[in-house]
């Protein structure tokens, strides 16, 4: 019983990375996964369903403004563009909120309900077949928290851009799952004696995984928390919904802490690897 509970409570880093059992140092590649129908079906479901959700999120943004600025171009793109409802006239104060000036919400309704459907289906899947994941209790708690979090922007159109920013993390989730699905043999991304196509595929997925992890989980998520606590708090346009923003900030703080814990677990494992003197070998890369 103890071993079963201990297995379910393993750190995320131990589920997706090779860890030396004695030194807890990070080892090259990913864990080797045997065929498991329940896990494989669940993984493929996530890889398929997350694609349209990520695409719908992308379609809800004005990428020219998001990438190259545009805060002072006005807020016409936000008026009525948050998935329905006349939001009235917005002044420049609203346009100065980071991310908000680039949110169009053109496909918000489809994006929102697709996201809700995904988390409900995945939640039911894990509850009915808990062996499809290694930490079912963690997944259940996470999905319940996300579903509660999604309620806030749905009933506050001015805050819907926050959902778009938060859901960007699903791109990293896709690469996290892809690392396991497309590398069941546990090859190191930088191992030189594996087939060329396999090498390119494993390298590309690994690189994009770490780029999105650092950018989204370690960068955008804590920055969004800052925006919610300080920038939005000072905005006159949000004074009437500050109580909702505060609830959202508390939820965001929880997710930031989780991302920080997982990142520190990974970093500590990497530091142990360097201390053992393995960091200088090319095949020991992530």
Tab-separated table of N, CA, C and O in Angstrom, residues 69-173:
chain	number	residue	atom	x	y	z
A	69	UNK	N	4.031	45.191	-30.405
A	69	UNK	CA	3.445	46.306	-29.675
A	69	UNK	C	2.111	46.682	-30.260
A	69	UNK	O	1.464	45.915	-30.947
A	70	UNK	N	1.685	47.898	-30.007
A	70	UNK	CA	0.401	48.359	-30.534
A	70	UNK	C	-0.550	48.757	-29.438
A	70	UNK	O	-1.745	48.856	-29.628
A	71	UNK	N	0.004	49.004	-28.232
A	71	UNK	CA	-0.869	49.376	-27.108
A	71	UNK	C	-1.596	50.692	-27.357
A	71	UNK	O	-2.686	50.913	-26.866
A	72	UNK	N	-0.981	51.555	-28.129
A	72	UNK	CA	-1.552	52.887	-28.331
A	72	UNK	C	-2.366	53.001	-29.604
A	72	UNK	O	-2.703	54.088	-30.034
A	73	UNK	N	-2.699	51.856	-30.229
A	73	UNK	CA	-3.484	51.883	-31.451
A	73	UNK	C	-4.981	51.904	-31.163
A	73	UNK	O	-5.794	51.779	-32.058
A	74	UNK	N	-5.328	51.988	-29.924
A	74	UNK	CA	-6.744	52.009	-29.571
A	74	UNK	C	-7.204	50.642	-29.134
A	74	UNK	O	-6.450	49.690	-29.126
A	75	UNK	N	-8.461	50.528	-28.816
A	75	UNK	CA	-8.994	49.271	-28.293
A	75	UNK	C	-10.139	48.746	-29.130
A	75	UNK	O	-10.970	48.003	-28.654
A	76	UNK	N	-10.175	49.155	-30.415
A	76	UNK	CA	-11.272	48.710	-31.261
A	76	UNK	C	-11.342	47.207	-31.374
A	76	UNK	O	-12.398	46.620	-31.516
A	77	UNK	N	-10.170	46.548	-31.336
A	77	UNK	CA	-10.159	45.093	-31.481
A	77	UNK	C	-10.786	44.401	-30.289
A	77	UNK	O	-11.143	43.238	-30.358
A	78	UNK	N	-10.935	45.132	-29.189
A	78	UNK	CA	-11.480	44.516	-27.982
A	78	UNK	C	-12.984	44.720	-27.880
A	78	UNK	O	-13.668	44.001	-27.188
A	79	UNK	N	-13.514	45.743	-28.554
A	79	UNK	CA	-14.922	46.042	-28.427
A	79	UNK	C	-15.769	44.971	-29.081
A	79	UNK	O	-15.745	44.775	-30.293
A	80	UNK	N	-16.525	44.253	-28.270
A	80	UNK	CA	-17.380	43.209	-28.792
A	80	UNK	C	-16.618	42.005	-29.290
A	80	UNK	O	-17.209	41.095	-29.843
A	81	UNK	N	-15.298	42.010	-29.112
A	81	UNK	CA	-14.488	40.925	-29.647
A	81	UNK	C	-14.070	39.928	-28.607
A	81	UNK	O	-13.096	39.232	-28.792
A	82	UNK	N	-14.755	39.899	-27.511
A	82	UNK	CA	-14.386	38.983	-26.439
A	82	UNK	C	-15.377	37.856	-26.306
A	82	UNK	O	-15.597	37.318	-25.255
A	83	UNK	N	-16.004	37.534	-27.395
A	83	UNK	CA	-16.887	36.380	-27.352
A	83	UNK	C	-18.321	36.758	-27.089
A	83	UNK	O	-19.099	35.972	-26.598
A	84	UNK	N	-18.689	37.974	-27.436
A	84	UNK	CA	-20.074	38.373	-27.270
A	84	UNK	C	-20.244	39.418	-26.202
A	84	UNK	O	-19.468	39.547	-25.286
A	85	UNK	N	-21.272	40.236	-26.343
A	85	UNK	CA	-21.557	41.250	-25.336
A	85	UNK	C	-20.943	42.570	-25.714
A	85	UNK	O	-19.814	42.649	-26.187
A	86	UNK	N	-21.702	43.658	-25.572
A	86	UNK	CA	-21.196	44.984	-25.856
A	86	UNK	C	-20.465	45.492	-24.637
A	86	UNK	O	-21.057	45.731	-23.591
A	87	UNK	N	-19.165	45.695	-24.774
A	87	UNK	CA	-18.361	46.086	-23.627
A	87	UNK	C	-18.309	47.593	-23.449
A	87	UNK	O	-17.674	48.095	-22.532
A	88	UNK	N	-18.940	48.318	-24.379
A	88	UNK	CA	-18.928	49.763	-24.234
A	88	UNK	C	-17.635	50.348	-24.744
A	88	UNK	O	-16.842	49.708	-25.412
A	89	UNK	N	-17.412	51.611	-24.461
A	89	UNK	CA	-16.206	52.302	-24.900
A	89	UNK	C	-15.094	52.092	-23.898
A	89	UNK	O	-15.249	52.318	-22.715
A	90	UNK	N	-13.930	51.681	-24.405
A	90	UNK	CA	-12.772	51.469	-23.555
A	90	UNK	C	-11.773	52.580	-23.794
A	90	UNK	O	-11.499	52.943	-24.923
A	91	UNK	N	-11.222	53.090	-22.731
A	91	UNK	CA	-10.251	54.164	-22.887
A	91	UNK	C	-8.841	53.605	-22.971
A	91	UNK	O	-8.614	52.410	-22.921
A	92	UNK	N	-7.872	54.490	-23.103
A	92	UNK	CA	-6.488	54.069	-23.273
A	92	UNK	C	-5.944	53.364	-22.043
A	92	UNK	O	-4.965	52.627	-22.130
A	93	UNK	N	-6.566	53.594	-20.886
A	93	UNK	CA	-6.114	52.936	-19.663
A	93	UNK	C	-6.219	51.422	-19.803
A	93	UNK	O	-5.339	50.676	-19.391
A	94	UNK	N	-7.317	50.953	-20.426
A	94	UNK	CA	-7.518	49.530	-20.629
A	94	UNK	C	-6.501	48.979	-21.617
A	94	UNK	O	-6.012	47.864	-21.475
A	95	UNK	N	-6.158	49.791	-22.633
A	95	UNK	CA	-5.225	49.335	-23.663
A	95	UNK	C	-3.808	49.176	-23.135
A	95	UNK	O	-2.979	48.549	-23.775
A	96	UNK	N	-3.509	49.768	-21.975
A	96	UNK	CA	-2.166	49.667	-21.427
A	96	UNK	C	-1.946	48.393	-20.618
A	96	UNK	O	-0.842	48.140	-20.156
A	97	UNK	N	-2.986	47.593	-20.426
A	97	UNK	CA	-2.833	46.322	-19.734
A	97	UNK	C	-2.081	45.356	-20.642
A	97	UNK	O	-2.514	45.096	-21.767
A	98	UNK	N	-0.951	44.805	-20.209
A	98	UNK	CA	-0.208	43.854	-21.044
A	98	UNK	C	-1.099	42.715	-21.541
A	98	UNK	O	-1.954	42.219	-20.807
A	99	UNK	N	-0.931	42.338	-22.785
A	99	UNK	CA	-1.643	41.268	-23.475
A	99	UNK	C	-3.045	41.683	-23.920
A	99	UNK	O	-3.505	41.243	-24.974
A	100	UNK	N	-3.744	42.517	-23.133
A	100	UNK	CA	-5.148	42.796	-23.426
A	100	UNK	C	-5.337	43.496	-24.765
A	100	UNK	O	-6.332	43.256	-25.459
A	101	UNK	N	-4.395	44.355	-25.148
A	101	UNK	CA	-4.533	45.121	-26.386
A	101	UNK	C	-4.419	44.234	-27.632
A	101	UNK	O	-4.793	44.644	-28.726
A	102	UNK	N	-3.892	43.020	-27.476
A	102	UNK	CA	-3.725	42.127	-28.624
A	102	UNK	C	-4.801	41.044	-28.691
A	102	UNK	O	-4.848	40.270	-29.640
A	103	UNK	N	-5.654	40.995	-27.690
A	103	UNK	CA	-6.704	39.969	-27.645
A	103	UNK	C	-7.893	40.416	-28.484
A	103	UNK	O	-8.442	41.492	-28.290
A	104	UNK	N	-8.316	39.577	-29.442
A	104	UNK	CA	-9.486	39.887	-30.266
A	104	UNK	C	-10.710	39.100	-29.816
A	104	UNK	O	-11.831	39.579	-29.934
A	105	UNK	N	-10.491	37.878	-29.340
A	105	UNK	CA	-11.606	37.050	-28.880
A	105	UNK	C	-12.544	36.626	-29.994
A	105	UNK	O	-13.689	36.265	-29.736
A	106	UNK	N	-12.070	36.666	-31.238
A	106	UNK	CA	-12.931	36.361	-32.382
A	106	UNK	C	-13.503	34.949	-32.317
A	106	UNK	O	-14.627	34.688	-32.749
A	107	UNK	N	-12.721	34.029	-31.784
A	107	UNK	CA	-13.161	32.636	-31.689
A	107	UNK	C	-13.291	32.209	-30.232
A	107	UNK	O	-13.149	31.026	-29.923
A	108	UNK	N	-13.593	33.170	-29.370
A	108	UNK	CA	-13.598	32.873	-27.940
A	108	UNK	C	-14.599	31.785	-27.565
A	108	UNK	O	-14.273	30.870	-26.801
A	109	UNK	N	-15.833	31.870	-28.056
A	109	UNK	CA	-16.879	30.922	-27.657
A	109	UNK	C	-16.466	29.489	-27.964
A	109	UNK	O	-16.572	28.594	-27.109
A	110	UNK	N	-15.980	29.257	-29.186
A	110	UNK	CA	-15.538	27.921	-29.562
A	110	UNK	C	-14.319	27.507	-28.734
A	110	UNK	O	-14.211	26.350	-28.304
A	111	UNK	N	-13.418	28.442	-28.507
A	111	UNK	CA	-12.214	28.195	-27.710
A	111	UNK	C	-12.584	27.809	-26.281
A	111	UNK	O	-12.069	26.823	-25.732
A	112	UNK	N	-13.486	28.556	-25.684
A	112	UNK	CA	-13.883	28.314	-24.292
A	112	UNK	C	-14.535	26.942	-24.134
A	112	UNK	O	-14.127	26.146	-23.270
A	113	UNK	N	-15.538	26.652	-24.952
A	113	UNK	CA	-16.271	25.398	-24.777
A	113	UNK	C	-15.429	24.184	-25.166
A	113	UNK	O	-15.600	23.096	-24.586
A	114	UNK	N	-14.526	24.352	-26.114
A	114	UNK	CA	-13.607	23.260	-26.451
A	114	UNK	C	-12.689	22.964	-25.272
A	114	UNK	O	-12.416	21.797	-24.950
A	115	UNK	N	-12.228	24.025	-24.625
A	115	UNK	CA	-11.349	23.868	-23.469
A	115	UNK	C	-12.083	23.196	-22.309
A	115	UNK	O	-11.561	22.275	-21.673
A	116	UNK	N	-13.293	23.665	-22.033
A	116	UNK	CA	-14.096	23.070	-20.957
A	116	UNK	C	-14.361	21.592	-21.247
A	116	UNK	O	-14.230	20.731	-20.358
A	117	UNK	N	-14.741	21.293	-22.492
A	117	UNK	CA	-15.026	19.905	-22.865
A	117	UNK	C	-13.788	19.032	-22.686
A	117	UNK	O	-13.876	17.896	-22.181
A	118	UNK	N	-12.630	19.550	-23.077
A	118	UNK	CA	-11.386	18.789	-22.943
A	118	UNK	C	-11.109	18.431	-21.482
A	118	UNK	O	-10.835	17.272	-21.155
A	119	UNK	N	-11.192	19.425	-20.599
A	119	UNK	CA	-10.867	19.164	-19.188
A	119	UNK	C	-11.903	18.260	-18.523
A	119	UNK	O	-11.553	17.429	-17.674
A	120	UNK	N	-13.165	18.382	-18.900
A	120	UNK	CA	-14.193	17.505	-18.326
A	120	UNK	C	-13.994	16.065	-18.793
A	120	UNK	O	-14.052	15.114	-17.991
A	121	UNK	N	-13.748	15.883	-20.099
A	121	UNK	CA	-13.528	14.541	-20.637
A	121	UNK	C	-12.276	13.914	-20.029
A	121	UNK	O	-12.274	12.747	-19.614
A	122	UNK	N	-11.207	14.709	-19.957
A	122	UNK	CA	-9.955	14.179	-19.414
A	122	UNK	C	-10.090	13.863	-17.927
A	122	UNK	O	-9.548	12.871	-17.437
A	123	UNK	N	-10.842	14.705	-17.210
A	123	UNK	CA	-11.085	14.470	-15.794
A	123	UNK	C	-11.858	13.167	-15.597
A	123	UNK	O	-11.499	12.336	-14.746
A	124	UNK	N	-12.913	12.978	-16.390
A	124	UNK	CA	-13.707	11.745	-16.294
A	124	UNK	C	-12.860	10.531	-16.661
A	124	UNK	O	-12.953	9.470	-16.024
A	125	UNK	N	-12.013	10.690	-17.675
A	125	UNK	CA	-11.144	9.597	-18.127
A	125	UNK	C	-10.224	9.130	-16.991
A	125	UNK	O	-10.105	7.941	-16.705
A	126	UNK	N	-9.594	10.100	-16.334
A	126	UNK	CA	-8.664	9.775	-15.250
A	126	UNK	C	-9.392	9.170	-14.053
A	126	UNK	O	-8.867	8.277	-13.384
A	127	UNK	N	-10.596	9.655	-13.783
A	127	UNK	CA	-11.370	9.111	-12.654
A	127	UNK	C	-11.813	7.668	-12.926
A	127	UNK	O	-11.819	6.829	-12.016
A	128	UNK	N	-12.200	7.383	-14.175
A	128	UNK	CA	-12.691	6.046	-14.524
A	128	UNK	C	-11.533	5.063	-14.708
A	128	UNK	O	-11.617	3.904	-14.292
A	129	UNK	N	-10.449	5.544	-15.329
A	129	UNK	CA	-9.286	4.683	-15.584
A	129	UNK	C	-8.048	5.363	-14.991
A	129	UNK	O	-7.221	5.933	-15.724
A	130	UNK	N	-7.893	5.375	-13.683
A	130	UNK	CA	-6.786	6.104	-13.044
A	130	UNK	C	-5.393	5.613	-13.444
A	130	UNK	O	-4.429	6.371	-13.373
A	131	UNK	N	-5.283	4.365	-13.892
A	131	UNK	CA	-3.960	3.839	-14.253
A	131	UNK	C	-3.433	4.417	-15.561
A	131	UNK	O	-2.295	4.155	-15.940
A	132	UNK	N	-4.246	5.238	-16.250
A	132	UNK	CA	-3.787	5.840	-17.503
A	132	UNK	C	-2.759	6.934	-17.254
A	132	UNK	O	-2.084	7.380	-18.191
A	133	UNK	N	-2.630	7.388	-16.004
A	133	UNK	CA	-1.605	8.364	-15.631
A	133	UNK	C	-0.912	7.872	-14.367
A	133	UNK	O	-1.447	7.029	-13.638
A	134	UNK	N	0.259	8.407	-14.091
A	134	UNK	CA	1.020	7.950	-12.930
A	134	UNK	C	0.622	8.654	-11.639
A	134	UNK	O	0.890	8.165	-10.557
A	135	UNK	N	0.008	9.827	-11.757
A	135	UNK	CA	-0.424	10.568	-10.561
A	135	UNK	C	-1.859	11.039	-10.742
A	135	UNK	O	-2.119	12.228	-10.969
A	136	UNK	N	-2.832	10.119	-10.673
A	136	UNK	CA	-4.230	10.493	-10.926
A	136	UNK	C	-4.769	11.554	-9.978
A	136	UNK	O	-5.517	12.432	-10.396
A	137	UNK	N	-4.390	11.495	-8.707
A	137	UNK	CA	-4.902	12.487	-7.753
A	137	UNK	C	-4.429	13.888	-8.113
A	137	UNK	O	-5.191	14.864	-8.002
A	138	UNK	N	-3.193	14.016	-8.565
A	138	UNK	CA	-2.655	15.321	-8.962
A	138	UNK	C	-3.397	15.859	-10.180
A	138	UNK	O	-3.746	17.044	-10.231
A	139	UNK	N	-3.660	14.978	-11.156
A	139	UNK	CA	-4.365	15.382	-12.370
A	139	UNK	C	-5.785	15.825	-12.043
A	139	UNK	O	-6.274	16.835	-12.553
A	140	UNK	N	-6.461	15.070	-11.185
A	140	UNK	CA	-7.839	15.401	-10.803
A	140	UNK	C	-7.890	16.767	-10.121
A	140	UNK	O	-8.729	17.618	-10.449
A	141	UNK	N	-7.000	16.995	-9.171
A	141	UNK	CA	-6.962	18.283	-8.474
A	141	UNK	C	-6.654	19.425	-9.436
A	141	UNK	O	-7.262	20.498	-9.356
A	142	UNK	N	-5.725	19.180	-10.344
A	142	UNK	CA	-5.352	20.207	-11.323
A	142	UNK	C	-6.543	20.562	-12.213
A	142	UNK	O	-6.855	21.739	-12.416
A	143	UNK	N	-7.226	19.557	-12.742
A	143	UNK	CA	-8.324	19.802	-13.663
A	143	UNK	C	-9.500	20.499	-12.969
A	143	UNK	O	-10.156	21.364	-13.567
A	144	UNK	N	-9.771	20.129	-11.731
A	144	UNK	CA	-10.843	20.804	-10.988
A	144	UNK	C	-10.506	22.270	-10.765
A	144	UNK	O	-11.376	23.148	-10.894
A	145	UNK	N	-9.251	22.546	-10.449
A	145	UNK	CA	-8.818	23.929	-10.252
A	145	UNK	C	-8.926	24.722	-11.550
A	145	UNK	O	-9.370	25.880	-11.551
A	146	UNK	N	-8.540	24.104	-12.665
A	146	UNK	CA	-8.613	24.781	-13.957
A	146	UNK	C	-10.062	25.082	-14.332
A	146	UNK	O	-10.377	26.191	-14.804
A	147	UNK	N	-10.956	24.126	-14.135
A	147	UNK	CA	-12.365	24.339	-14.467
A	147	UNK	C	-12.960	25.478	-13.645
A	147	UNK	O	-13.766	26.275	-14.157
A	148	UNK	N	-12.568	25.568	-12.375
A	148	UNK	CA	-13.024	26.687	-11.550
A	148	UNK	C	-12.444	28.001	-12.070
A	148	UNK	O	-13.148	29.013	-12.163
A	149	UNK	N	-11.180	27.970	-12.426
A	149	UNK	CA	-10.480	29.157	-12.937
A	149	UNK	C	-11.141	29.663	-14.223
A	149	UNK	O	-11.251	30.875	-14.456
A	150	UNK	N	-11.606	28.727	-15.074
A	150	UNK	CA	-12.201	29.103	-16.357
A	150	UNK	C	-13.517	29.861	-16.198
A	150	UNK	O	-13.919	30.613	-17.095
A	151	UNK	N	-14.185	29.663	-15.073
A	151	UNK	CA	-15.462	30.349	-14.843
A	151	UNK	C	-15.262	31.858	-14.778
A	151	UNK	O	-16.096	32.639	-15.270
A	152	UNK	N	-14.144	32.283	-14.196
A	152	UNK	CA	-13.922	33.709	-13.947
A	152	UNK	C	-13.905	34.546	-15.224
A	152	UNK	O	-14.659	35.527	-15.339
A	153	UNK	N	-13.068	34.224	-16.220
A	153	UNK	CA	-13.071	35.048	-17.428
A	153	UNK	C	-14.342	34.909	-18.254
A	153	UNK	O	-14.719	35.846	-18.969
A	154	UNK	N	-15.009	33.761	-18.157
A	154	UNK	CA	-16.213	33.569	-18.966
A	154	UNK	C	-17.301	34.580	-18.602
A	154	UNK	O	-18.036	35.045	-19.476
A	155	UNK	N	-17.400	34.911	-17.317
A	155	UNK	CA	-18.438	35.846	-16.889
A	155	UNK	C	-17.916	37.273	-16.740
A	155	UNK	O	-18.655	38.159	-16.304
A	156	UNK	N	-16.649	37.485	-17.075
A	156	UNK	CA	-16.068	38.834	-17.067
A	156	UNK	C	-15.312	39.039	-18.375
A	156	UNK	O	-14.113	38.791	-18.452
A	157	UNK	N	-16.020	39.466	-19.430
A	157	UNK	CA	-15.429	39.587	-20.762
A	157	UNK	C	-14.121	40.372	-20.816
A	157	UNK	O	-13.238	40.037	-21.602
A	158	UNK	N	-13.974	41.398	-19.980
A	158	UNK	CA	-12.735	42.180	-20.014
A	158	UNK	C	-11.522	41.367	-19.583
A	158	UNK	O	-10.384	41.730	-19.876
A	159	UNK	N	-11.763	40.263	-18.877
A	159	UNK	CA	-10.656	39.455	-18.376
A	159	UNK	C	-10.428	38.199	-19.204
A	159	UNK	O	-9.616	37.352	-18.839
A	160	UNK	N	-11.095	38.087	-20.344
A	160	UNK	CA	-10.980	36.864	-21.126
A	160	UNK	C	-9.599	36.679	-21.736
A	160	UNK	O	-9.191	35.552	-22.043
A	161	UNK	N	-8.887	37.748	-21.920
A	161	UNK	CA	-7.530	37.620	-22.449
A	161	UNK	C	-6.643	36.830	-21.485
A	161	UNK	O	-5.663	36.197	-21.899
A	162	UNK	N	-6.996	36.857	-20.186
A	162	UNK	CA	-6.223	36.110	-19.197
A	162	UNK	C	-6.303	34.602	-19.460
A	162	UNK	O	-5.327	33.875	-19.271
A	163	UNK	N	-7.464	34.154	-19.915
A	163	UNK	CA	-7.610	32.737	-20.248
A	163	UNK	C	-6.701	32.380	-21.407
A	163	UNK	O	-6.048	31.330	-21.413
A	164	UNK	N	-6.656	33.268	-22.408
A	164	UNK	CA	-5.798	33.021	-23.558
A	164	UNK	C	-4.339	32.898	-23.169
A	164	UNK	O	-3.624	32.008	-23.648
A	165	UNK	N	-3.890	33.779	-22.277
A	165	UNK	CA	-2.499	33.732	-21.821
A	165	UNK	C	-2.239	32.445	-21.047
A	165	UNK	O	-1.238	31.748	-21.283
A	166	UNK	N	-3.132	32.118	-20.126
A	166	UNK	CA	-2.942	30.920	-19.292
A	166	UNK	C	-2.956	29.638	-20.122
A	166	UNK	O	-2.164	28.719	-19.884
A	167	UNK	N	-3.833	29.562	-21.114
A	167	UNK	CA	-3.952	28.351	-21.907
A	167	UNK	C	-2.778	28.157	-22.857
A	167	UNK	O	-2.660	27.096	-23.480
A	168	UNK	N	-1.908	29.144	-22.964
A	168	UNK	CA	-0.708	28.968	-23.787
A	168	UNK	C	0.160	27.837	-23.236
A	168	UNK	O	0.964	27.245	-23.965
A	169	UNK	N	-0.014	27.514	-21.956
A	169	UNK	CA	0.778	26.461	-21.325
A	169	UNK	C	0.490	25.087	-21.935
A	169	UNK	O	1.311	24.171	-21.839
A	170	UNK	N	-0.669	24.945	-22.598
A	170	UNK	CA	-1.001	23.648	-23.190
A	170	UNK	C	-0.072	23.306	-24.350
A	170	UNK	O	0.057	22.136	-24.724
A	171	UNK	N	0.572	24.303	-24.931
A	171	UNK	CA	1.583	24.028	-25.953
A	171	UNK	C	2.743	23.264	-25.331
A	171	UNK	O	3.243	22.289	-25.901
A	172	UNK	N	3.163	23.686	-24.136
A	172	UNK	CA	4.225	22.979	-23.431
A	172	UNK	C	3.758	21.594	-22.998
A	172	UNK	O	4.528	20.633	-23.041
A	173	UNK	N	2.493	21.484	-22.585
A	173	UNK	CA	1.943	20.185	-22.202
A	173	UNK	C	2.003	19.210	-23.373
A	173	UNK	O	2.313	18.023	-23.197
